[in-house]
mmCIF file of C-alpha atoms in Angstrom:
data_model
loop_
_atom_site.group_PDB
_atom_site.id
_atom_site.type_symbol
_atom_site.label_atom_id
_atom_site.label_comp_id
_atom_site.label_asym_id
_atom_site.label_seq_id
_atom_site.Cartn_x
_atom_site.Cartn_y
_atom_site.Cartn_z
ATOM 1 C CA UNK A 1 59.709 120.235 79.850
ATOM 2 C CA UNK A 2 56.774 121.400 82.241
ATOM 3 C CA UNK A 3 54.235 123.566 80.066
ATOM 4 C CA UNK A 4 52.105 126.107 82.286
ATOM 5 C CA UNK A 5 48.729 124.766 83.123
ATOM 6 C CA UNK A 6 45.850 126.019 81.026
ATOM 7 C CA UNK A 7 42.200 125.971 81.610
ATOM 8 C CA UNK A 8 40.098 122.805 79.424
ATOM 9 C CA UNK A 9 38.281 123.975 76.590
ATOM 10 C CA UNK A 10 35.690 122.369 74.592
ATOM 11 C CA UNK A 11 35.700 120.703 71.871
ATOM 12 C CA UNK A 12 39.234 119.237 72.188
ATOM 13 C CA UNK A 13 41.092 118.775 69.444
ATOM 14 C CA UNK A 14 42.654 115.113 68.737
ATOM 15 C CA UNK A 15 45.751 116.988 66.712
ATOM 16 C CA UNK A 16 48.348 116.765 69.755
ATOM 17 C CA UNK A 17 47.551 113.249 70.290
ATOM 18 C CA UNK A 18 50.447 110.759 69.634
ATOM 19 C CA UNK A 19 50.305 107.293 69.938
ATOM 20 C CA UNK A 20 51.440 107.220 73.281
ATOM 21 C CA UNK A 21 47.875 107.870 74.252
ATOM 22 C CA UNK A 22 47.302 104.076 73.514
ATOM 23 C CA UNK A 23 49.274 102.908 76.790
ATOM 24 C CA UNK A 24 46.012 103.961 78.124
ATOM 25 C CA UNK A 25 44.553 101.383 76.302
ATOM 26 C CA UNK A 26 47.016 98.505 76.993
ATOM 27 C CA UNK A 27 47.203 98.948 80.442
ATOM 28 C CA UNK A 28 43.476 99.093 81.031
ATOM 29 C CA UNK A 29 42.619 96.129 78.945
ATOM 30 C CA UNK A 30 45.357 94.459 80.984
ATOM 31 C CA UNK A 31 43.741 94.824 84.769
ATOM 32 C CA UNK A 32 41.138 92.939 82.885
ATOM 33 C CA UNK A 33 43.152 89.480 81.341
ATOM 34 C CA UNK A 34 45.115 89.679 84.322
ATOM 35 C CA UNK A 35 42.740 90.023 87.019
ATOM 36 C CA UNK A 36 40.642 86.986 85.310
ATOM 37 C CA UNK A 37 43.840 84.447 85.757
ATOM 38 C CA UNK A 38 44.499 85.314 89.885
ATOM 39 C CA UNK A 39 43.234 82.325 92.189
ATOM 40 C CA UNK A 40 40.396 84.551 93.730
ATOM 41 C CA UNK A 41 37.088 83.748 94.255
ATOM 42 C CA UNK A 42 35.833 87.517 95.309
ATOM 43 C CA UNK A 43 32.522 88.177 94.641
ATOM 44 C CA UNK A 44 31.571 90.267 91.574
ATOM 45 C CA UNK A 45 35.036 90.432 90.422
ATOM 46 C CA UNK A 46 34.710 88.873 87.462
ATOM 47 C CA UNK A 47 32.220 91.532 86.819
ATOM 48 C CA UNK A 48 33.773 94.099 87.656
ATOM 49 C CA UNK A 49 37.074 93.254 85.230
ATOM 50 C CA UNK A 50 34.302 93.217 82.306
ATOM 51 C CA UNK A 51 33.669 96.568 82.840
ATOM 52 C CA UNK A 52 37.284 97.621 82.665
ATOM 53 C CA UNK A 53 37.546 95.549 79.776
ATOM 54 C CA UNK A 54 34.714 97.862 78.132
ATOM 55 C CA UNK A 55 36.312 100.902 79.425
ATOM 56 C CA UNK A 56 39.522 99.363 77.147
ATOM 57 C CA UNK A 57 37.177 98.666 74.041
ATOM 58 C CA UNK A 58 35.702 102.720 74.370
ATOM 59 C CA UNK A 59 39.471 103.770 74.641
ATOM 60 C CA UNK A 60 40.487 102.210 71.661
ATOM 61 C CA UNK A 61 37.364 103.179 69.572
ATOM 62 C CA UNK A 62 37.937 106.999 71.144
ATOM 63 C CA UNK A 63 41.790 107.044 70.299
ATOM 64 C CA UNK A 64 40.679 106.054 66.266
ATOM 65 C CA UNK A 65 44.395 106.217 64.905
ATOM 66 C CA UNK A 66 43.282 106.130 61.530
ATOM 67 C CA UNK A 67 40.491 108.934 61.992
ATOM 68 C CA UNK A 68 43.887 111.187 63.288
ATOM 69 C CA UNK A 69 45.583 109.780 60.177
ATOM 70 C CA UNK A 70 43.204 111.462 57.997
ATOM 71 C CA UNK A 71 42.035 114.585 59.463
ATOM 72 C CA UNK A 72 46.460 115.597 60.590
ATOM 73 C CA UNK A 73 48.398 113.928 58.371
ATOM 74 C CA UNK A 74 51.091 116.810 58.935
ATOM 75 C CA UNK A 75 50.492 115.592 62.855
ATOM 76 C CA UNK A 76 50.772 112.443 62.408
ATOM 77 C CA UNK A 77 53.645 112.302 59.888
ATOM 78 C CA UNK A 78 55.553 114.635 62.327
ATOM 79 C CA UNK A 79 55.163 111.894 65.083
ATOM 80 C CA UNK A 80 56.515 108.888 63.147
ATOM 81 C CA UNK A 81 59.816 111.311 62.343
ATOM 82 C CA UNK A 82 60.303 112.325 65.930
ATOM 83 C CA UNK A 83 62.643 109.856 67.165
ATOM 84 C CA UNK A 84 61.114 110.435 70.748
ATOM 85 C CA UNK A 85 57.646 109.356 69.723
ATOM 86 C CA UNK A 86 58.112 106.497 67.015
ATOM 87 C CA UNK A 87 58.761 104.126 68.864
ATOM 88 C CA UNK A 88 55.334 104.665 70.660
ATOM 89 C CA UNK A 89 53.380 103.023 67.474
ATOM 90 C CA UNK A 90 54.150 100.066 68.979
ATOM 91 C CA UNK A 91 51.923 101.394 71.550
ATOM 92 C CA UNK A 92 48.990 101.179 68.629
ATOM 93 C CA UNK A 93 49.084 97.459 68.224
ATOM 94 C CA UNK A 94 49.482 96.557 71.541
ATOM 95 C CA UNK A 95 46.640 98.164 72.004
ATOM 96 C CA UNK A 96 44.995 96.651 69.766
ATOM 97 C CA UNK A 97 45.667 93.241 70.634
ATOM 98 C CA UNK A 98 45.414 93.441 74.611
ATOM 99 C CA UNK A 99 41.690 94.696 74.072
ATOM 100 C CA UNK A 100 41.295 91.435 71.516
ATOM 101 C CA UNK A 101 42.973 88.998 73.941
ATOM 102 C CA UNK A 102 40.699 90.638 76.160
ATOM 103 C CA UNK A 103 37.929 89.747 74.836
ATOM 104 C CA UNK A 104 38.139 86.204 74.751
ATOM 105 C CA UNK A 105 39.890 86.337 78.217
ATOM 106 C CA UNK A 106 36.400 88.121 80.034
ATOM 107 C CA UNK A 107 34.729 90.028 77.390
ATOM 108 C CA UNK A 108 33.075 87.453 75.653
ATOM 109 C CA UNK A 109 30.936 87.145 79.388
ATOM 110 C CA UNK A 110 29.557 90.594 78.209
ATOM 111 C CA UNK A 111 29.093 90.316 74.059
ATOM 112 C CA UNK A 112 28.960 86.244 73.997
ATOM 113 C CA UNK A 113 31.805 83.718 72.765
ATOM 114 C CA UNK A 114 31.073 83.884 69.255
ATOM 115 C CA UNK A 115 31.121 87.847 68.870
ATOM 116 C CA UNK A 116 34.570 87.675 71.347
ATOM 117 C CA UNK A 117 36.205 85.511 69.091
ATOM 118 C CA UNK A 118 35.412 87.590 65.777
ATOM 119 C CA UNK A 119 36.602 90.567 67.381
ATOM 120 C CA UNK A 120 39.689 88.968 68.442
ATOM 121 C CA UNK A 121 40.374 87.152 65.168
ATOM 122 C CA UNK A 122 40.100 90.610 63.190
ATOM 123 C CA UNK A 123 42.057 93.291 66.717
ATOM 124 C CA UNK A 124 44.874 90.063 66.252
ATOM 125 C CA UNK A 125 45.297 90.189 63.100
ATOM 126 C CA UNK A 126 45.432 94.038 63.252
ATOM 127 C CA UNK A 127 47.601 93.833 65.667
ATOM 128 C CA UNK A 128 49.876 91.684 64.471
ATOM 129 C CA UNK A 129 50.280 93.157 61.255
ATOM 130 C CA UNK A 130 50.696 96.572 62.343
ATOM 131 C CA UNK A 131 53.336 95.299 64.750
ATOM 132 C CA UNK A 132 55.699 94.082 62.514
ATOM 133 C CA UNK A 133 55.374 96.959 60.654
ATOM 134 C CA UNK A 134 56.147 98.638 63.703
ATOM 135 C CA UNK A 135 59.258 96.155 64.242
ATOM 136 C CA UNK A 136 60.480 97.005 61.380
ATOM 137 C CA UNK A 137 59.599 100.501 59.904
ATOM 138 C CA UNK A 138 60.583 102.133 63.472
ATOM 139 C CA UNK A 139 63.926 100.369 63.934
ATOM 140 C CA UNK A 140 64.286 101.778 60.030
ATOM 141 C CA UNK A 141 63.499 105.506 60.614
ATOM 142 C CA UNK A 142 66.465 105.205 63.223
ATOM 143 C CA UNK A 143 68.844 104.306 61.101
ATOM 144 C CA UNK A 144 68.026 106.730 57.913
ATOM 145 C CA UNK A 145 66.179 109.750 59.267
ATOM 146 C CA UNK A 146 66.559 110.167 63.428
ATOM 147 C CA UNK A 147 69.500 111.144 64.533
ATOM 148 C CA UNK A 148 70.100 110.072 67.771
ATOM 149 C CA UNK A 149 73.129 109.503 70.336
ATOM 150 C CA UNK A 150 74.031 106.771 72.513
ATOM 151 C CA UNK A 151 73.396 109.042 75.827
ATOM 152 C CA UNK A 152 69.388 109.192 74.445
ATOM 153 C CA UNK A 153 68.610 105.552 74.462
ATOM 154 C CA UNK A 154 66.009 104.954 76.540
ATOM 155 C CA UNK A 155 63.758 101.721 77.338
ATOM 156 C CA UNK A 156 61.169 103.335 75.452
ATOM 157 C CA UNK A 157 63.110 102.043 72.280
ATOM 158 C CA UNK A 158 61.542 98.411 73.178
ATOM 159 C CA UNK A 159 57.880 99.430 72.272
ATOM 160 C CA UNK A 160 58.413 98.295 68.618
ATOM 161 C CA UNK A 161 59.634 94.880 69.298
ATOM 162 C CA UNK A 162 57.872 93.737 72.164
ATOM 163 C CA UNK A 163 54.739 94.413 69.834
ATOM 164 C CA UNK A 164 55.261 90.891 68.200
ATOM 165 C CA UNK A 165 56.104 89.302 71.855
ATOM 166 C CA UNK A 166 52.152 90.415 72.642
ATOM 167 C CA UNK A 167 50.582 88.854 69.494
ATOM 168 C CA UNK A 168 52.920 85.729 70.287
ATOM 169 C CA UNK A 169 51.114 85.537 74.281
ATOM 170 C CA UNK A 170 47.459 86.236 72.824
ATOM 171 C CA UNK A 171 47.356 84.307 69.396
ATOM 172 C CA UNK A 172 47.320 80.870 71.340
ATOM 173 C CA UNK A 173 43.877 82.038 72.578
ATOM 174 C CA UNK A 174 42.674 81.710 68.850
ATOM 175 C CA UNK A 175 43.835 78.415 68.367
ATOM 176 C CA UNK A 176 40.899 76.374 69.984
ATOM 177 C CA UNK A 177 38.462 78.293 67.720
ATOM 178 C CA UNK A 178 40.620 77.176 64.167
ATOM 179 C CA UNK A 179 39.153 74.155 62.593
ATOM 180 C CA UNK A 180 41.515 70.793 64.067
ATOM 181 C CA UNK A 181 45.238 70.113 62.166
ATOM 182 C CA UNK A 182 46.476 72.706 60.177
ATOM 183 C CA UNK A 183 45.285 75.608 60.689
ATOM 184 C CA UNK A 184 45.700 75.247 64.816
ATOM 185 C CA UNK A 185 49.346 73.897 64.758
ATOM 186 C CA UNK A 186 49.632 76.767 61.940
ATOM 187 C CA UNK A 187 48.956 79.686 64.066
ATOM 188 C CA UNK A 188 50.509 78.119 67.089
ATOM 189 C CA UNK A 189 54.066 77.742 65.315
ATOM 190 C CA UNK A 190 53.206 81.198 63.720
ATOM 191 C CA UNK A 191 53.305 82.529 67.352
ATOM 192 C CA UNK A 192 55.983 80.807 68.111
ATOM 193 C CA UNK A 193 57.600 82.283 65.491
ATOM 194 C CA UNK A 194 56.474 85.820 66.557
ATOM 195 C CA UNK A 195 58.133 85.155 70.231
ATOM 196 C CA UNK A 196 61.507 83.854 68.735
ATOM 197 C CA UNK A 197 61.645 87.544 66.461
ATOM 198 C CA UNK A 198 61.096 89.914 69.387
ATOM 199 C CA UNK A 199 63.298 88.268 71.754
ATOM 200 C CA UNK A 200 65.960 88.216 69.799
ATOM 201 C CA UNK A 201 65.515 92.084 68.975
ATOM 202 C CA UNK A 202 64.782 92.166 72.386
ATOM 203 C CA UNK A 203 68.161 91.229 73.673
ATOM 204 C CA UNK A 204 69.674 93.255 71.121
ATOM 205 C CA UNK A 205 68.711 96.346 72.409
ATOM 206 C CA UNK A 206 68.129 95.353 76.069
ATOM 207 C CA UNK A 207 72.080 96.051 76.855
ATOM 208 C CA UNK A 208 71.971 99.576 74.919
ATOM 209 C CA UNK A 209 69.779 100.464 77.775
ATOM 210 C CA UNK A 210 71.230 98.972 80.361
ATOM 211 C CA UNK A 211 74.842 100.323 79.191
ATOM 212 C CA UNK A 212 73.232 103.787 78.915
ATOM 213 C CA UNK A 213 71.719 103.147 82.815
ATOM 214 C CA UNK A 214 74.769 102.791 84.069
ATOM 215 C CA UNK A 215 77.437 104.842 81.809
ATOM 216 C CA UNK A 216 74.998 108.009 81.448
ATOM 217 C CA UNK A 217 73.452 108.138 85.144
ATOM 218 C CA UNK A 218 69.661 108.061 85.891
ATOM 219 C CA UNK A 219 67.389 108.961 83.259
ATOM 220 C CA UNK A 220 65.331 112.309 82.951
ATOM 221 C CA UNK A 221 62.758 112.666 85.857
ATOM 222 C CA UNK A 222 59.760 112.764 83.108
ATOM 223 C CA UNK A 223 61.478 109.356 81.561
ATOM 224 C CA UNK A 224 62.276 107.799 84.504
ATOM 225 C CA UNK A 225 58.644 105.810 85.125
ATOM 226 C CA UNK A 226 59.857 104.346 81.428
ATOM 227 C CA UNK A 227 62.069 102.072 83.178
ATOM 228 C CA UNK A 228 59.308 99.734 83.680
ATOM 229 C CA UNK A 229 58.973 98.957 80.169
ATOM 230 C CA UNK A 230 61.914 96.242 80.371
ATOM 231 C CA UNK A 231 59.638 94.318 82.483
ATOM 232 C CA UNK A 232 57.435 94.178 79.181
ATOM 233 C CA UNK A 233 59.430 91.538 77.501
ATOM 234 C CA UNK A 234 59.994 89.725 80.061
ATOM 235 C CA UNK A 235 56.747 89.194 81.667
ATOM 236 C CA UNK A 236 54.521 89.088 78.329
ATOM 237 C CA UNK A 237 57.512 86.459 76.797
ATOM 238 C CA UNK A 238 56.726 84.171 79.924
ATOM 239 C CA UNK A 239 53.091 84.639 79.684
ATOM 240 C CA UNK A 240 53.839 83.418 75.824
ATOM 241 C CA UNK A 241 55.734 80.660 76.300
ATOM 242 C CA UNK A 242 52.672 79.414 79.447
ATOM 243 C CA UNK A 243 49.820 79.873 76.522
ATOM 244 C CA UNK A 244 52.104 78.323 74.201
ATOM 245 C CA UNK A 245 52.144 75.130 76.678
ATOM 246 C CA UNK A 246 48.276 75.917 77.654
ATOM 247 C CA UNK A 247 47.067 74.816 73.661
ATOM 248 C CA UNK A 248 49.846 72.598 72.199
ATOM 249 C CA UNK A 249 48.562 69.041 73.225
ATOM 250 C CA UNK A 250 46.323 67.678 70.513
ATOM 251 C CA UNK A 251 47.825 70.615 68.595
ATOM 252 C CA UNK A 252 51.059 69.491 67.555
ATOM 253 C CA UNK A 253 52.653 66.334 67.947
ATOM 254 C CA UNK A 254 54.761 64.524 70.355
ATOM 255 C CA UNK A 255 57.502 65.529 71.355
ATOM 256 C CA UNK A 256 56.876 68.967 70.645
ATOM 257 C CA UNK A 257 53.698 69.240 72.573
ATOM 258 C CA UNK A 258 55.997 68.223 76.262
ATOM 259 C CA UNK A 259 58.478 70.172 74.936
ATOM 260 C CA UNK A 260 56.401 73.360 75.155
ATOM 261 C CA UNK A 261 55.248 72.477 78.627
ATOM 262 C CA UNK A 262 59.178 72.271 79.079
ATOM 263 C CA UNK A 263 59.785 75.295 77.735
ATOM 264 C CA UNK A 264 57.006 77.567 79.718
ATOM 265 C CA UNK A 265 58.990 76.134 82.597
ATOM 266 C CA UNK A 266 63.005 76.013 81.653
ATOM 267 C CA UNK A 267 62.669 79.591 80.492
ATOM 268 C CA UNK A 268 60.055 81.330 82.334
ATOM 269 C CA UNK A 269 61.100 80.665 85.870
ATOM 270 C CA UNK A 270 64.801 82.486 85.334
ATOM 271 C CA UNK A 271 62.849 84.954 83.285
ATOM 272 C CA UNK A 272 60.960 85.702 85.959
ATOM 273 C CA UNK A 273 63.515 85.862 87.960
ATOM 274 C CA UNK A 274 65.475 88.690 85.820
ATOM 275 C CA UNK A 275 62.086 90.956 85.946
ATOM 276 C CA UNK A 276 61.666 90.281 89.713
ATOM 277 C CA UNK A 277 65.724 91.831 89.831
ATOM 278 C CA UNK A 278 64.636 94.603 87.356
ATOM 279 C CA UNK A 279 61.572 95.656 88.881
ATOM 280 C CA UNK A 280 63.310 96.478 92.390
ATOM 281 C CA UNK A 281 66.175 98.322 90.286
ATOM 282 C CA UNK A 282 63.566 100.483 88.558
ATOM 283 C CA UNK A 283 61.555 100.721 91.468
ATOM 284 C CA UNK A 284 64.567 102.452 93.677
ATOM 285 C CA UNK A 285 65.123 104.703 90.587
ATOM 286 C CA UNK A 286 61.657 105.735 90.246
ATOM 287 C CA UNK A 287 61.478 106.621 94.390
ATOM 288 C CA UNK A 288 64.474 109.049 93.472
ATOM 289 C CA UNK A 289 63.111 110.394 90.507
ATOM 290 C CA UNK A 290 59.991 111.211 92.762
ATOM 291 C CA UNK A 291 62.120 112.230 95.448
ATOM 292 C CA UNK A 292 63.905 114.707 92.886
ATOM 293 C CA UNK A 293 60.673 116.487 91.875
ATOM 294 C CA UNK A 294 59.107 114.139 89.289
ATOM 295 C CA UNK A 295 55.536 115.086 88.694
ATOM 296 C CA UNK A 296 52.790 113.497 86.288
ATOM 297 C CA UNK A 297 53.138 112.818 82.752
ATOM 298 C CA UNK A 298 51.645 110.610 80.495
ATOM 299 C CA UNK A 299 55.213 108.264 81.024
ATOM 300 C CA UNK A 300 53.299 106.902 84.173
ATOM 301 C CA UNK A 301 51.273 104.436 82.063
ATOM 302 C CA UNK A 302 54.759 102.716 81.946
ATOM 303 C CA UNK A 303 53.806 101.295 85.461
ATOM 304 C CA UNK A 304 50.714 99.542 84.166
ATOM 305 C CA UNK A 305 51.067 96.951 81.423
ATOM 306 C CA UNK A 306 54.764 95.898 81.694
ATOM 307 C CA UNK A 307 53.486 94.927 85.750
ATOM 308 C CA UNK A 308 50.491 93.313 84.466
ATOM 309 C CA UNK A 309 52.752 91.184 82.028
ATOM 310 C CA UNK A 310 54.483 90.027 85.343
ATOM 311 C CA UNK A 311 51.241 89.354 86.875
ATOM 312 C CA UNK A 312 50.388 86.881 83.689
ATOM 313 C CA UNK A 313 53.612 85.465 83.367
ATOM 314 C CA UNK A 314 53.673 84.355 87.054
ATOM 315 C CA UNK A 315 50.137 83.261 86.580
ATOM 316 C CA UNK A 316 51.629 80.822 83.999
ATOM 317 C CA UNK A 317 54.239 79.458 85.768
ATOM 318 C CA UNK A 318 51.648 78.841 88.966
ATOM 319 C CA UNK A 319 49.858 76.641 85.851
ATOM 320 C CA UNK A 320 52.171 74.720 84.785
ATOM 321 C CA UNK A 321 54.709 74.105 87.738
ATOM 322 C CA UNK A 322 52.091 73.713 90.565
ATOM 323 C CA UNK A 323 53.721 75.771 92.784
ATOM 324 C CA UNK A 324 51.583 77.924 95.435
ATOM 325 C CA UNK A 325 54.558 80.119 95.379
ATOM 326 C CA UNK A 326 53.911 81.626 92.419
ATOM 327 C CA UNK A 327 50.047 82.825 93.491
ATOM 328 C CA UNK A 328 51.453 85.342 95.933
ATOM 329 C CA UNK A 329 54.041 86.997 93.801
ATOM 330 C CA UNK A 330 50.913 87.494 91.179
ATOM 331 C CA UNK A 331 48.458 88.661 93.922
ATOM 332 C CA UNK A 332 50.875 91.190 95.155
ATOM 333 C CA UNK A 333 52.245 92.536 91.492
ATOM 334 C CA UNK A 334 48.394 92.256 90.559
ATOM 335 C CA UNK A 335 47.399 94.830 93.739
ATOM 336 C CA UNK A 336 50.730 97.046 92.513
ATOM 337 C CA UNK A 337 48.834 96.960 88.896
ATOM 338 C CA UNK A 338 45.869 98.268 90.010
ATOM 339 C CA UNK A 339 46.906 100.800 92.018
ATOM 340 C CA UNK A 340 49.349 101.965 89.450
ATOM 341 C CA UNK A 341 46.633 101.991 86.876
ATOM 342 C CA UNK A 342 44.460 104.267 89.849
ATOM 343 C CA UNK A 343 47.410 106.741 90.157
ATOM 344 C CA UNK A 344 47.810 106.868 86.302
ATOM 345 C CA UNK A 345 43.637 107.530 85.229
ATOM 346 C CA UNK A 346 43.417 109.992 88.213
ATOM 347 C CA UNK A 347 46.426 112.008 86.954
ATOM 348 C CA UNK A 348 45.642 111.627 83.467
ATOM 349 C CA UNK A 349 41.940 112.987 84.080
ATOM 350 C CA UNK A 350 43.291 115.731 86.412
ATOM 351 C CA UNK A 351 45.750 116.475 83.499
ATOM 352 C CA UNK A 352 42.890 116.581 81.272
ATOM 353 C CA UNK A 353 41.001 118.792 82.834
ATOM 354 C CA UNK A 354 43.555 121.280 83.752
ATOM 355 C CA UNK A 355 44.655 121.338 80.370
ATOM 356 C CA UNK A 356 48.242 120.092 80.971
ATOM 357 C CA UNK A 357 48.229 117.317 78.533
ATOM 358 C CA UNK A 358 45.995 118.830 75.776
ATOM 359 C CA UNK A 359 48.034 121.651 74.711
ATOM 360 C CA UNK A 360 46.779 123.527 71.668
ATOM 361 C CA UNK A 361 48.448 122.401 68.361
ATOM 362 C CA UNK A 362 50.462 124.532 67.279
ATOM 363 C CA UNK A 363 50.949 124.442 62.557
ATOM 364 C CA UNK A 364 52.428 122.051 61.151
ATOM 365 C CA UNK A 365 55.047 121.930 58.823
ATOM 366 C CA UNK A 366 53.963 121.795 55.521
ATOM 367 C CA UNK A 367 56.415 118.247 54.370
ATOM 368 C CA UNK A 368 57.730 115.850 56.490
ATOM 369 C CA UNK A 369 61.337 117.044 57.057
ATOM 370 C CA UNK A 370 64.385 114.255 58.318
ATOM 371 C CA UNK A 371 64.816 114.403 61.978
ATOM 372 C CA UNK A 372 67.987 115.367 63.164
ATOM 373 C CA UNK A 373 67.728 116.374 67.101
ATOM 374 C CA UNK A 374 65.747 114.650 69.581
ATOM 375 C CA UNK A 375 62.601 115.861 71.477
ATOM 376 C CA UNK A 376 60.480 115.028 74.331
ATOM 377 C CA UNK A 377 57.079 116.033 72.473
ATOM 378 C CA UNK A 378 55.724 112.714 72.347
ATOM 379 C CA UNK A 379 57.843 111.192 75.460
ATOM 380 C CA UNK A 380 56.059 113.579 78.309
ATOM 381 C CA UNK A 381 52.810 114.783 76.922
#
């Protein structure tokens, strides 16, 4: 639904904003990590991709979840029981950990190594935690209070269990800082444990979308940019199982330290594969959307961080099969990242400023009450 455009006025109230506002986050910090991997040597890039980290770090500390907790409760609540924008707290700890893996990625050239790794060890942890609950609170809320029909599945369903997959591809980054033996091979198998749980959801719900692509037609023009988020799991799972290979010699023992390096290989290569196939399939769907009359909404961010997960997981698989072929795939997905995440700030500030995407809040209800239609509040603001 298109709401009139309305003149910006100060000071803006936080109460409309739902946690799909931190896709902002996650595919800003992402430029960043995956800009820092590409086999460039440009001059003041790696500059330049600190800076956009920062800009990820100020986005996160602007967005303050909890502050919105505690000033709209009502708000807030309201979100978590509309089964459109649930699924988007996912959104929250992805967030959170793509600005810690950040960090330690090219942050730490601007706030030193030691400062990078405390704030990744305590955004991880965050992260991590508040995934799960994600992964498991969301998928809950379906099945007791939403009410919802096959013909409304959409791939924005994912977002709670492809929060794990993340803290699975940045944990390994911690593991060189852990004191040697335990504690390293503990976190490593504890991501590997993270990867195994949100694939498997993963592929559970992955054919409920792709039934509903093809039994129910194209998606809504404002949802169709949401098609992108498949790539999500599929890129960030490859970029997990390449990190997982990156740290396990020395980490844990033989065999299981080749067997990793097997792994990022055996499964990230036909992986890759699948999101190369998906991305051209969303990519035709998203041309006819825009053909159709699909304007801006805040469902563009979809074309950010689910790319830059491709970008990273071919980066890995240029690592650790020595293929060249794989450093033009990531250069090319890397220049479709940035310019998607151009397209996306312009329209978001433009939005902004018209006062498209700020509407004012409207009361709200006085008790949570059980969901039992579905809206596109959270899905297109």
């Amino acid at each position: 639904m298109v709401t009139a455009a309305r003149p910006l006025t100060y000071p803006l109230s936080v109460r409309p904003l739902g946690p799909n506002w931190y896709a902002t986050v996650m595919g800003t910090a992402v430029v960043a990590t995956a800009g820092a991997a590409l086999p460039s040597n440009v001059p003041g890039l790696r500059g330049a991709l600190t800076g956009v980290w920062a800009l990820s770090l100020l986005l996160l500390l602007a967005l303050g979840r909890a502050a919105h907790w505690t000033r709209h409760r009502d708000q807030a609540r309201a979100h978590l029981l509309d089964p459109a924008t649930a699924p988007f707290y996912g959104c929250l700890a992805m967030a959170l950990l793509a600005v810690g893996g950040g960090g330690l990625t090219v942050g730490r050239d601007w706030v030193g190594l030691r400062a990078a790794v405390a704030l990744d060890a305590v955004l991880f942890t965050a992260g991590t935690v508040l995934g799960l609950a994600a992964a498991v609170a969301v998928p809950y809320l379906m099945a007791v209070r939403h009410r919802v029909e096959p013909g409304q599945v959409t791939p924005v369903w994912l977002l709670p269990l492809v929060a794990p997959m993340v803290s699975a591809a940045v944990g390994p980054l911690l593991v060189p800082h852990l004191p040697p033996g335990q504690a390293r091979e503990t976190l490593l198998v504890f991501c590997f444990a993270l990867f195994g749980l949100s694939l498997l959801a993963t592929l559970v719900m992955l054919p409920l979308v792709f039934a509903r692509l093809v039994t129910g037609g194209p998606l809504p023009l404002a949802l169709t940019p949401t098609l992108f988020l498949v790539l999500g799991p599929l890129g960030q799972s490859a970029t997990a199982v390449g990190a997982f290979a990156d740290v396990a010699p020395g980490v844990v023992p033989e065999p299981y330290s080749e067997g990793f390096g097997i792994l990022a290989v055996l499964y990230g290569v036909p992986v890759m594969g699948f999101a190369l196939l998906w991305f051209l399939l969303a990519a035709a769907l998203v041309l006819r959307a825009r053909r159709h009359g699909m304007r801006f909404s805040m469902t563009w961010w979809s074309f950010t961080f689910p790319v830059g997960t491709c970008v990273t997981g071919a980066e890995a698989l240029g690592r650790h099969t020595g293929l060249l072929a794989y450093a033009g795939p990531a250069l090319v997905l890397y220049a479709v990242l940035v310019a998607a995440w151009g397209t996306a700030v312009a329209g978001t500030v433009r939005g902004l400023l018209r006062g498209e995407l700020l509407a004012a809040p409207g009361p709200g209800p006085a008790a949570p009450r059980p969901v039992t239609v579905r809206t596109t509040s959270g899905a297109v603001r």
